[in-house]
Structure formats: structure tokens, C-alpha cells
Tab-separated table of C-alpha atoms in Angstrom:
chain	number	residue	atom	x	y	z
J	1	UNK	CA	119.819	85.795	103.744
J	2	UNK	CA	118.794	86.161	100.112
J	3	UNK	CA	116.195	84.366	98.024
J	4	UNK	CA	112.510	83.781	97.303
J	5	UNK	CA	109.926	83.058	99.996
J	6	UNK	CA	106.353	82.310	98.937
J	7	UNK	CA	104.175	80.585	101.500
J	8	UNK	CA	100.629	81.519	102.422
J	9	UNK	CA	100.366	85.303	102.554
J	10	UNK	CA	104.168	85.720	102.509
J	11	UNK	CA	105.545	86.608	99.108
J	12	UNK	CA	108.905	88.327	98.910
J	13	UNK	CA	112.493	88.026	97.749
J	14	UNK	CA	114.324	88.293	101.063
J	15	UNK	CA	117.455	90.333	101.549
J	16	UNK	CA	118.502	90.244	105.194
J	17	UNK	CA	121.892	90.881	106.736
J	18	UNK	CA	123.425	90.834	110.174
J	19	UNK	CA	125.784	93.711	110.893
J	20	UNK	CA	128.100	94.028	113.869
J	21	UNK	CA	127.663	97.136	116.000
J	22	UNK	CA	131.223	98.395	116.641
J	23	UNK	CA	130.131	100.004	119.916
J	24	UNK	CA	128.503	96.969	121.508
J	25	UNK	CA	129.960	94.099	119.506
J	26	UNK	CA	126.438	92.720	118.981
J	27	UNK	CA	125.114	91.568	115.627
J	28	UNK	CA	121.847	93.222	114.580
J	29	UNK	CA	119.532	91.787	111.914
J	30	UNK	CA	118.509	94.250	109.201
J	31	UNK	CA	115.679	93.578	106.699
J	32	UNK	CA	115.284	95.181	103.276
J	33	UNK	CA	112.065	97.215	103.259
J	34	UNK	CA	109.455	96.533	100.580
J	35	UNK	CA	111.329	93.681	98.843
J	36	UNK	CA	110.154	92.562	95.398
J	37	UNK	CA	107.664	89.715	94.987
J	38	UNK	CA	108.281	86.203	93.746
J	39	UNK	CA	106.951	85.624	90.195
J	40	UNK	CA	103.499	84.038	90.161
J	41	UNK	CA	104.055	81.056	87.911
J	42	UNK	CA	105.636	77.611	87.868
J	43	UNK	CA	108.628	78.520	85.719
J	44	UNK	CA	112.293	78.561	86.704
J	45	UNK	CA	113.651	81.934	87.831
J	46	UNK	CA	117.015	83.407	88.737
J	47	UNK	CA	117.501	85.799	91.667
J	48	UNK	CA	120.477	88.143	91.821
J	49	UNK	CA	121.763	90.504	94.524
J	50	UNK	CA	124.415	93.004	93.472
J	51	UNK	CA	126.359	94.809	96.221
J	52	UNK	CA	128.132	97.988	95.067
J	53	UNK	CA	131.112	99.768	96.688
J	54	UNK	CA	129.001	102.931	96.981
J	55	UNK	CA	126.662	101.146	99.484
J	56	UNK	CA	124.056	100.407	96.824
J	57	UNK	CA	122.322	97.041	96.642
J	58	UNK	CA	120.285	95.955	93.614
J	59	UNK	CA	117.877	93.020	93.494
J	60	UNK	CA	117.257	91.440	90.094
J	61	UNK	CA	114.753	88.767	89.081
J	62	UNK	CA	115.532	87.048	85.775
J	63	UNK	CA	118.131	89.727	85.075
J	64	UNK	CA	115.628	92.575	85.476
J	65	UNK	CA	116.094	95.079	88.299
J	66	UNK	CA	113.209	94.954	90.774
J	67	UNK	CA	114.633	96.862	93.754
J	68	UNK	CA	117.401	99.348	94.457
J	69	UNK	CA	118.401	100.377	97.981
J	70	UNK	CA	121.199	101.936	100.004
J	71	UNK	CA	122.705	100.143	102.982
J	72	UNK	CA	122.988	103.349	105.022
J	73	UNK	CA	119.476	104.637	104.325
J	74	UNK	CA	116.931	104.339	107.133
J	75	UNK	CA	114.250	104.326	104.422
J	76	UNK	CA	115.601	101.105	102.915
J	77	UNK	CA	116.409	98.888	105.912
J	78	UNK	CA	114.595	98.064	109.131
J	79	UNK	CA	116.139	98.683	111.562
J	80	UNK	CA	118.591	101.140	110.009
J	81	UNK	CA	122.239	100.061	109.981
J	82	UNK	CA	123.201	103.335	111.670
J	83	UNK	CA	121.295	103.651	114.965
J	84	UNK	CA	119.610	106.971	115.859
J	85	UNK	CA	121.734	109.527	117.689
J	86	UNK	CA	119.219	109.843	120.508
J	87	UNK	CA	116.705	107.484	122.095
J	88	UNK	CA	113.861	107.934	124.613
J	89	UNK	CA	115.185	107.783	128.173
J	90	UNK	CA	114.021	104.409	129.547
J	91	UNK	CA	114.278	105.802	133.082
J	92	UNK	CA	112.072	108.810	132.408
J	93	UNK	CA	108.539	108.290	133.769
J	94	UNK	CA	105.370	110.270	133.148
J	95	UNK	CA	104.393	112.389	136.189
J	96	UNK	CA	101.238	111.223	137.942
J	97	UNK	CA	99.579	114.644	137.536
J	98	UNK	CA	100.275	114.834	133.802
J	99	UNK	CA	96.947	115.402	132.021
J	100	UNK	CA	96.877	114.306	128.343
J	101	UNK	CA	93.161	114.943	127.785
J	102	UNK	CA	92.687	117.753	125.262
J	103	UNK	CA	88.931	117.871	125.898
J	104	UNK	CA	86.907	117.125	129.032
J	105	UNK	CA	83.183	117.079	129.866
J	106	UNK	CA	82.006	120.495	131.041
J	107	UNK	CA	81.799	120.110	134.840
J	108	UNK	CA	79.321	123.019	135.049
J	109	UNK	CA	76.878	121.579	132.504
J	110	UNK	CA	73.507	120.362	133.825
J	111	UNK	CA	71.029	118.110	132.088
J	112	UNK	CA	67.920	120.107	131.043
J	113	UNK	CA	64.756	119.340	132.997
J	114	UNK	CA	62.849	118.389	129.835
J	115	UNK	CA	65.490	115.900	128.686
J	116	UNK	CA	63.836	112.471	128.614
J	117	UNK	CA	66.468	109.747	128.356
J	118	UNK	CA	63.803	107.023	128.340
J	119	UNK	CA	61.972	108.236	125.237
J	120	UNK	CA	62.089	105.462	122.574
J	121	UNK	CA	63.757	105.959	119.221
J	122	UNK	CA	60.589	104.982	117.311
J	123	UNK	CA	56.870	105.148	118.062
J	124	UNK	CA	53.722	103.973	116.300
J	125	UNK	CA	52.375	106.284	113.643
J	126	UNK	CA	48.975	107.154	115.126
J	127	UNK	CA	47.888	108.891	111.932
J	128	UNK	CA	48.375	105.789	109.813
J	129	UNK	CA	45.244	103.949	108.610
J	130	UNK	CA	44.818	100.483	107.243
J	131	UNK	CA	44.879	100.517	103.416
J	132	UNK	CA	41.586	99.798	101.712
J	133	UNK	CA	41.351	96.214	100.498
J	134	UNK	CA	43.707	94.789	103.131
J	135	UNK	CA	42.958	91.060	103.504
J	136	UNK	CA	42.998	90.456	107.263
J	137	UNK	CA	41.902	86.812	107.047
J	138	UNK	CA	44.300	85.783	104.298
J	139	UNK	CA	47.714	84.311	105.251
J	140	UNK	CA	50.812	85.521	103.429
J	141	UNK	CA	51.703	81.915	102.513
J	142	UNK	CA	49.543	78.918	101.630
J	143	UNK	CA	50.133	75.250	100.904
J	144	UNK	CA	51.230	74.586	97.335
J	145	UNK	CA	48.111	73.103	95.736
J	146	UNK	CA	50.207	71.359	93.081
J	147	UNK	CA	52.462	69.601	95.577
J	148	UNK	CA	51.954	65.887	96.150
J	149	UNK	CA	53.244	63.614	98.850
J	150	UNK	CA	56.280	61.657	97.543
J	151	UNK	CA	55.631	57.974	96.970
J	152	UNK	CA	58.635	56.984	99.103
J	153	UNK	CA	57.578	59.174	102.057
J	154	UNK	CA	57.400	57.125	105.274
J	155	UNK	CA	55.220	58.803	107.917
J	156	UNK	CA	56.814	56.792	110.707
J	157	UNK	CA	60.355	57.643	109.650
J	158	UNK	CA	59.884	61.074	108.096
J	159	UNK	CA	56.949	62.339	110.137
J	160	UNK	CA	53.651	63.713	108.967
J	161	UNK	CA	54.025	65.150	105.461
J	162	UNK	CA	53.141	68.783	104.876
J	163	UNK	CA	52.933	70.481	101.529
J	164	UNK	CA	55.553	73.183	100.890
J	165	UNK	CA	54.427	76.784	101.219
J	166	UNK	CA	54.085	79.293	98.393
J	167	UNK	CA	53.218	83.007	98.347
J	168	UNK	CA	49.486	83.567	98.569
J	169	UNK	CA	48.406	84.766	95.079
J	170	UNK	CA	45.570	86.813	96.612
J	171	UNK	CA	48.136	88.927	98.445
J	172	UNK	CA	49.868	89.874	95.206
J	173	UNK	CA	46.903	91.987	94.058
J	174	UNK	CA	45.913	93.259	97.529
J	175	UNK	CA	47.744	95.941	99.613
J	176	UNK	CA	48.609	93.254	102.121
J	177	UNK	CA	47.517	90.175	104.070
J	178	UNK	CA	47.319	89.086	107.665
J	179	UNK	CA	47.027	91.174	110.794
J	180	UNK	CA	47.567	94.839	110.030
J	181	UNK	CA	49.695	96.863	112.434
J	182	UNK	CA	50.427	100.553	112.495
J	183	UNK	CA	53.898	101.306	111.090
J	184	UNK	CA	56.626	102.787	113.256
J	185	UNK	CA	58.012	106.267	112.766
J	186	UNK	CA	60.867	108.243	114.284
J	187	UNK	CA	60.039	109.666	117.692
J	188	UNK	CA	60.373	113.479	117.579
J	189	UNK	CA	60.829	113.477	121.373
J	190	UNK	CA	63.784	111.099	121.254
J	191	UNK	CA	67.019	112.600	122.598
J	192	UNK	CA	68.938	109.600	123.879
J	193	UNK	CA	71.264	109.589	126.853
J	194	UNK	CA	72.414	113.022	127.947
J	195	UNK	CA	76.126	113.816	128.004
J	196	UNK	CA	77.798	116.967	129.163
J	197	UNK	CA	79.312	118.927	126.247
J	198	UNK	CA	83.103	118.756	125.810
J	199	UNK	CA	85.261	121.796	126.521
J	200	UNK	CA	88.992	122.550	126.308
J	201	UNK	CA	90.850	121.038	129.247
J	202	UNK	CA	92.476	123.862	131.203
J	203	UNK	CA	95.006	121.368	132.652
J	204	UNK	CA	95.958	119.880	129.296
J	205	UNK	CA	99.728	119.471	128.971
J	206	UNK	CA	99.949	117.622	125.669
J	207	UNK	CA	100.943	114.034	124.926
J	208	UNK	CA	103.756	113.058	127.244
J	209	UNK	CA	106.959	111.716	125.785
J	210	UNK	CA	110.119	110.691	127.614
J	211	UNK	CA	113.069	112.977	127.137
J	212	UNK	CA	115.695	112.076	124.574
J	213	UNK	CA	119.157	110.989	125.669
J	214	UNK	CA	122.293	110.158	123.632
J	215	UNK	CA	122.123	106.648	122.237
J	216	UNK	CA	124.974	104.620	123.763
J	217	UNK	CA	124.851	102.287	120.731
J	218	UNK	CA	125.150	105.071	118.144
J	219	UNK	CA	128.047	104.972	115.709
J	220	UNK	CA	128.941	106.578	112.389
J	221	UNK	CA	129.587	104.496	109.326
J	222	UNK	CA	130.893	105.162	105.820
J	223	UNK	CA	130.164	101.684	104.494
J	224	UNK	CA	128.947	98.396	105.993
J	225	UNK	CA	131.553	96.225	107.669
J	226	UNK	CA	130.732	92.816	106.173
J	227	UNK	CA	132.246	89.674	107.590
J	228	UNK	CA	133.944	87.425	105.017
J	229	UNK	CA	131.781	84.665	103.534
J	230	UNK	CA	132.807	81.356	105.075
J	231	UNK	CA	129.980	79.081	103.904
J	232	UNK	CA	126.682	78.942	102.063
J	233	UNK	CA	123.580	77.743	103.886
J	234	UNK	CA	120.436	76.661	102.058
J	235	UNK	CA	117.095	76.856	103.821
J	236	UNK	CA	114.183	75.005	102.229
J	237	UNK	CA	110.687	74.731	103.713
J	238	UNK	CA	107.990	73.312	101.498
J	239	UNK	CA	104.875	71.139	101.652
J	240	UNK	CA	104.915	70.129	97.983
J	241	UNK	CA	107.187	68.460	95.495
J	242	UNK	CA	108.589	69.943	92.314
J	243	UNK	CA	110.757	72.607	94.019
J	244	UNK	CA	114.189	72.576	92.351
J	245	UNK	CA	117.273	74.799	92.553
J	246	UNK	CA	120.842	74.834	91.268
J	247	UNK	CA	123.720	77.081	90.188
J	248	UNK	CA	124.365	79.108	93.326
J	249	UNK	CA	127.056	81.628	92.446
J	250	UNK	CA	129.144	84.122	94.407
J	251	UNK	CA	131.359	86.346	92.258
J	252	UNK	CA	133.055	89.742	92.306
J	253	UNK	CA	132.103	90.561	88.713
J	254	UNK	CA	128.535	91.282	87.630
J	255	UNK	CA	129.335	90.149	84.090
J	256	UNK	CA	130.138	86.643	85.352
J	257	UNK	CA	126.689	86.350	86.897
J	258	UNK	CA	125.068	87.655	83.709
J	259	UNK	CA	126.992	85.117	81.636
J	260	UNK	CA	125.855	82.226	83.854
J	261	UNK	CA	122.277	83.500	83.600
J	262	UNK	CA	122.396	83.511	79.807
J	263	UNK	CA	124.029	80.066	79.513
J	264	UNK	CA	122.250	78.014	82.176
J	265	UNK	CA	118.901	79.618	82.992
J	266	UNK	CA	117.654	81.361	79.868
J	267	UNK	CA	117.591	78.324	77.526
J	268	UNK	CA	115.671	76.326	80.141
J	269	UNK	CA	113.294	79.199	80.750
J	270	UNK	CA	112.502	79.582	77.039
J	271	UNK	CA	111.610	75.877	76.790
J	272	UNK	CA	109.394	76.120	79.895
J	273	UNK	CA	107.721	79.237	78.520
J	274	UNK	CA	106.812	77.527	75.244
J	275	UNK	CA	105.456	74.545	77.142
J	276	UNK	CA	103.362	76.845	79.315
J	277	UNK	CA	101.909	78.594	76.244
J	278	UNK	CA	100.911	75.226	74.788
J	279	UNK	CA	99.196	74.248	78.044
J	280	UNK	CA	97.380	77.584	78.190
J	281	UNK	CA	96.204	77.156	74.620
J	282	UNK	CA	94.863	73.708	75.463
J	283	UNK	CA	93.065	75.074	78.507
J	284	UNK	CA	91.839	78.214	76.723
J	285	UNK	CA	88.414	76.720	76.105
J	286	UNK	CA	87.389	77.225	79.703
J	287	UNK	CA	88.654	80.808	79.804
J	288	UNK	CA	91.152	80.233	82.616
J	289	UNK	CA	94.013	81.806	80.642
J	290	UNK	CA	92.080	85.078	80.398
J	291	UNK	CA	91.418	85.010	84.120
J	292	UNK	CA	95.132	84.521	84.766
J	293	UNK	CA	95.920	87.732	82.873
J	294	UNK	CA	93.604	89.569	85.259
J	295	UNK	CA	95.311	88.003	88.270
J	296	UNK	CA	98.758	88.940	86.919
J	297	UNK	CA	97.637	92.594	86.821
J	298	UNK	CA	96.258	92.350	90.369
J	299	UNK	CA	99.583	90.984	91.630
J	300	UNK	CA	101.341	94.001	90.113
J	301	UNK	CA	98.872	96.297	91.891
J	302	UNK	CA	99.698	94.541	95.181
J	303	UNK	CA	103.367	95.474	94.634
J	304	UNK	CA	102.634	99.232	94.633
J	305	UNK	CA	104.759	100.630	97.544
J	306	UNK	CA	102.031	102.614	99.347
J	307	UNK	CA	99.871	99.466	99.470
J	308	UNK	CA	102.637	97.536	101.267
J	309	UNK	CA	100.828	97.490	104.673
J	310	UNK	CA	97.861	95.799	102.969
J	311	UNK	CA	99.869	93.580	100.605
J	312	UNK	CA	99.430	90.296	102.498
J	313	UNK	CA	95.647	90.710	102.692
J	314	UNK	CA	95.408	91.655	99.001
J	315	UNK	CA	97.488	88.652	97.932
J	316	UNK	CA	95.400	86.354	100.127
J	317	UNK	CA	92.244	87.555	98.354
J	318	UNK	CA	93.846	87.164	94.901
J	319	UNK	CA	94.975	83.609	95.618
J	320	UNK	CA	91.469	82.663	96.675
J	321	UNK	CA	90.237	84.136	93.411
J	322	UNK	CA	92.690	81.975	91.440
J	323	UNK	CA	91.134	78.922	93.036
J	324	UNK	CA	87.620	80.196	92.275
J	325	UNK	CA	87.768	82.275	89.027
J	326	UNK	CA	84.019	82.831	89.135
J	327	UNK	CA	84.474	85.395	91.919
J	328	UNK	CA	86.998	87.481	89.960
J	329	UNK	CA	84.644	90.479	89.698
J	330	UNK	CA	84.257	90.515	93.477
J	331	UNK	CA	88.054	90.363	93.830
J	332	UNK	CA	88.452	93.354	91.507
J	333	UNK	CA	85.908	95.388	93.455
J	334	UNK	CA	87.569	94.548	96.805
J	335	UNK	CA	91.028	95.601	95.635
J	336	UNK	CA	89.725	98.800	94.023
J	337	UNK	CA	88.049	99.699	97.338
J	338	UNK	CA	91.323	99.147	99.226
J	339	UNK	CA	93.251	101.157	96.617
J	340	UNK	CA	90.850	104.113	96.727
J	341	UNK	CA	90.701	104.055	100.547
J	342	UNK	CA	94.488	104.181	100.927
J	343	UNK	CA	94.803	106.858	98.257
J	344	UNK	CA	92.143	108.949	100.005
J	345	UNK	CA	94.020	108.715	103.299
J	346	UNK	CA	97.266	109.780	101.667
J	347	UNK	CA	95.696	112.742	99.854
J	348	UNK	CA	93.651	113.973	102.817
J	349	UNK	CA	96.029	113.531	105.684
J	350	UNK	CA	95.394	109.944	106.773
J	351	UNK	CA	98.232	108.307	108.611
J	352	UNK	CA	99.965	105.654	106.550
J	353	UNK	CA	100.422	102.437	108.539
J	354	UNK	CA	103.956	101.256	109.080
J	355	UNK	CA	105.092	98.327	106.958
J	356	UNK	CA	105.214	95.122	108.993
J	357	UNK	CA	108.638	93.564	109.456
J	358	UNK	CA	109.087	89.862	109.949
J	359	UNK	CA	112.196	88.424	111.656
J	360	UNK	CA	114.166	85.816	109.708
J	361	UNK	CA	115.238	82.459	111.053
J	362	UNK	CA	118.539	82.275	109.248
J	363	UNK	CA	120.794	85.078	108.006
J	364	UNK	CA	123.595	84.863	105.494
J	365	UNK	CA	125.863	87.793	104.663
J	366	UNK	CA	126.554	88.214	100.926
J	367	UNK	CA	129.921	89.673	99.953
J	368	UNK	CA	129.464	90.273	96.253
J	369	UNK	CA	127.133	89.403	93.405
J	370	UNK	CA	124.960	86.439	94.388
J	371	UNK	CA	122.800	84.552	91.916
J	372	UNK	CA	120.303	82.260	93.580
J	373	UNK	CA	118.339	79.464	91.992
J	374	UNK	CA	118.993	79.497	88.244
J	375	UNK	CA	116.825	76.440	88.141
J	376	UNK	CA	114.676	77.154	91.183
J	377	UNK	CA	110.953	77.123	90.879
J	378	UNK	CA	110.572	79.950	93.393
J	379	UNK	CA	106.886	79.342	93.800
J	380	UNK	CA	105.259	77.477	96.667
J	381	UNK	CA	101.606	77.095	95.875
J	382	UNK	CA	99.283	77.731	98.723
J	383	UNK	CA	96.748	74.927	99.016
J	384	UNK	CA	93.521	75.722	100.717
J	385	UNK	CA	92.547	73.202	103.322
J	386	UNK	CA	89.621	71.073	102.305
J	387	UNK	CA	87.198	70.249	105.065
J	388	UNK	CA	85.343	67.001	104.669
J	389	UNK	CA	82.023	67.095	106.403
J	390	UNK	CA	80.633	63.801	107.644
J	391	UNK	CA	77.023	63.859	108.723
J	392	UNK	CA	74.282	61.365	109.382
J	393	UNK	CA	71.722	60.803	106.582
J	394	UNK	CA	69.566	63.912	106.362
J	395	UNK	CA	66.033	63.633	107.636
J	396	UNK	CA	63.701	65.058	105.023
J	397	UNK	CA	61.551	67.977	106.014
J	398	UNK	CA	57.860	67.546	106.161
J	399	UNK	CA	57.608	70.404	103.684
J	400	UNK	CA	60.068	68.843	101.286
J	401	UNK	CA	58.720	67.391	98.062
């Protein structure tokens, strides 16, 4: 299976293949790790997969290489085409007396007699005194003296009218108004619930793992054993119009694919590009074109390999920002925080999350150079659901003017 997939948080150029295990005869689905993204525009694009005799596969978008991988590398495909030599023994069970706790509460520890678990975290500051000039009889808010009852106010329908409240101007020059209470301070006697200190577990045996056994499905491979291409299947799933595709090519010469790209796609793309520039110039008055440049940079940041586990969340945030450009600064801050957090984990020993792998519904096995969608849009716009709220006529507040 090869081609663009952009829907919701999914944004990738799929490359998936099914390979027959010579030991078991079963076909296993293998996904390209960290595939390139679909371009973020409404222009036509061409997608190319080049399969080399040396087990290399190259993914091109508009003739530009976006991904290079090796069929036999476990770093490039999930699961790897060549299974591991050993696997955990499914019959091996953890002994009941196996203790995996590295630390345990000290069984000999005793709570001190003076440890008060009921002492509160905060207590009143007994040394505090009411500031001079505190206005005990003045409320913090008063009725707005300039407010007037609306002429269309109906006491029977709207209730008794009350003037809206404003801050009491007398309180602005005084230390405070209303009932004075002593402030709270941290309780020096607070200790919280007592827990026995942790000590090394004398019975600790480490984290249990089942023993490894030879993998009955293991095999060695010099190059993938592709089945011959018998047909081409096209899978389209969209909730909008304007998605077009044409010129699907399978060839054994990379130059043929390049020639088709130059003759059929590039002239169309150049016309679309000029049209897009004209539209951007017309819309430049509202500044949206400048915002789009920012979003284009953010999409490139989302494609950084070590951010792959967070890519779907980052793209989701960016797409919301495209719909509401006024929150672009917040988007920038959010992505910078994610970037710095991940970088900190990598530099200081944090564990990098595994990249999520999504199963495909349909798999096609390419044999040679495949050029997909010389006229395909390749971009399914995510539309945010609009919720229409229907409510009864609002009853005006008695404080509303």
C-alpha cells in the first residue's frame, strides 16, 4: 500500500507491504517507520516509491526525496521483515515467590511518639493584628449609583430589579473592608501521615523476564521475496469533494517515472501555484498569508524524527490554529514546550516513547517504481464539528442593566 493519507490527526505517505514468511507460509504486514507527511496545501502532488535491487526503498514527493529506508533494517520497518532469532518463552511463568520490589518499608521502623498525624497544614496567625483604618462596616461591593432600571424591565417577568454591583471606592483607599479575620500561616507542627522509611529489599531478585527460546518463525533473507503485481487497487475515503487523482504508473525504469512527472504533473502544478499566489495576494490584507508561513514552519517541526511519538498531537494543535489564527502565539508556545521537554529527556536519560504503528486496511505490493497521483490533491481538510446550541430565551438577571 502506497500513497497519501491525511485525515484528522493522521498525516503520512503510507508505504506498507505484506511479505510471506517462508517458514510458516503466513503473510505479515510491515509498515514503514516515520513516513513523510502529506504536503499542507490544496495543490496537486505526485508520490513516488522507488524500490532498488540493494533492498533500498526511496519515497519521493514531487520528485524530491523525503524518506530512504532498507527493507531488511529493523529500524525502518515495523515489524521487521526478518523476525528475531529468539523470543520470550510463552510457557515460562514467573515463580510465585519472585520478589521484584527493589525497596520495601522498613519493618523495624516505629512511628515516633511525638508524631501528630492530625496536626493541620495551616493555622491562624495569632500574632497578626487588624491593620489600622480597616473598615469593618463597609462592604467590598456596593450598588452602582449610576445604574438605572431599564425601561423595558418587567418585574413580573424578570423579577425585582437590582442595580449591578461595583467595587466600593472607600475600600480602594483603606487597608480593607468587611469582617477582618486573622490570616493563615503554615503550621510548624505539621508532619502529615507517618510512613516507614524505605530500605533495600533483601529478597529482591530483579525484574522477572521469561527465558528466551529459538524463534520457530525465524528465517534469514538476502532480499525481500515480492509476489508479482497482478492488479492495482485504489482506496479512497473522503468526506469532501475536490479530491482528484490520475496517472498511476508502474515501471522498471526510474527515468520513465521522472519523464511522466515532468510532462503531466509539473505544468499543472506551476499553473496551480501561480493561482495560489494570486489568491494569497488578494487575501494578504487580513494577514492570513503571513500566518500560513508560520504554520508551514510548524508542520516541518512536527516532522522531526524524535518528535514522532508526539506528531499527531502537535498536528492537531496546528490545525486548530489554522482555523483560529489569533491563537498562533499560544500554538508556538505549546510546541516549543513539547520540543524542549522531549529534548531534555533525550539529553538527560529520559526514555523515548515508541512510535505508534497503525494497521492498514488494504495492502498492495509494489514491484518497481510507482508514481501515485500526478493529479491527486493529497490533502483531506479536517473540518471541525460545529455545535449549534439551541436554548430558550435568556431570562435577564436582576443585576443586568
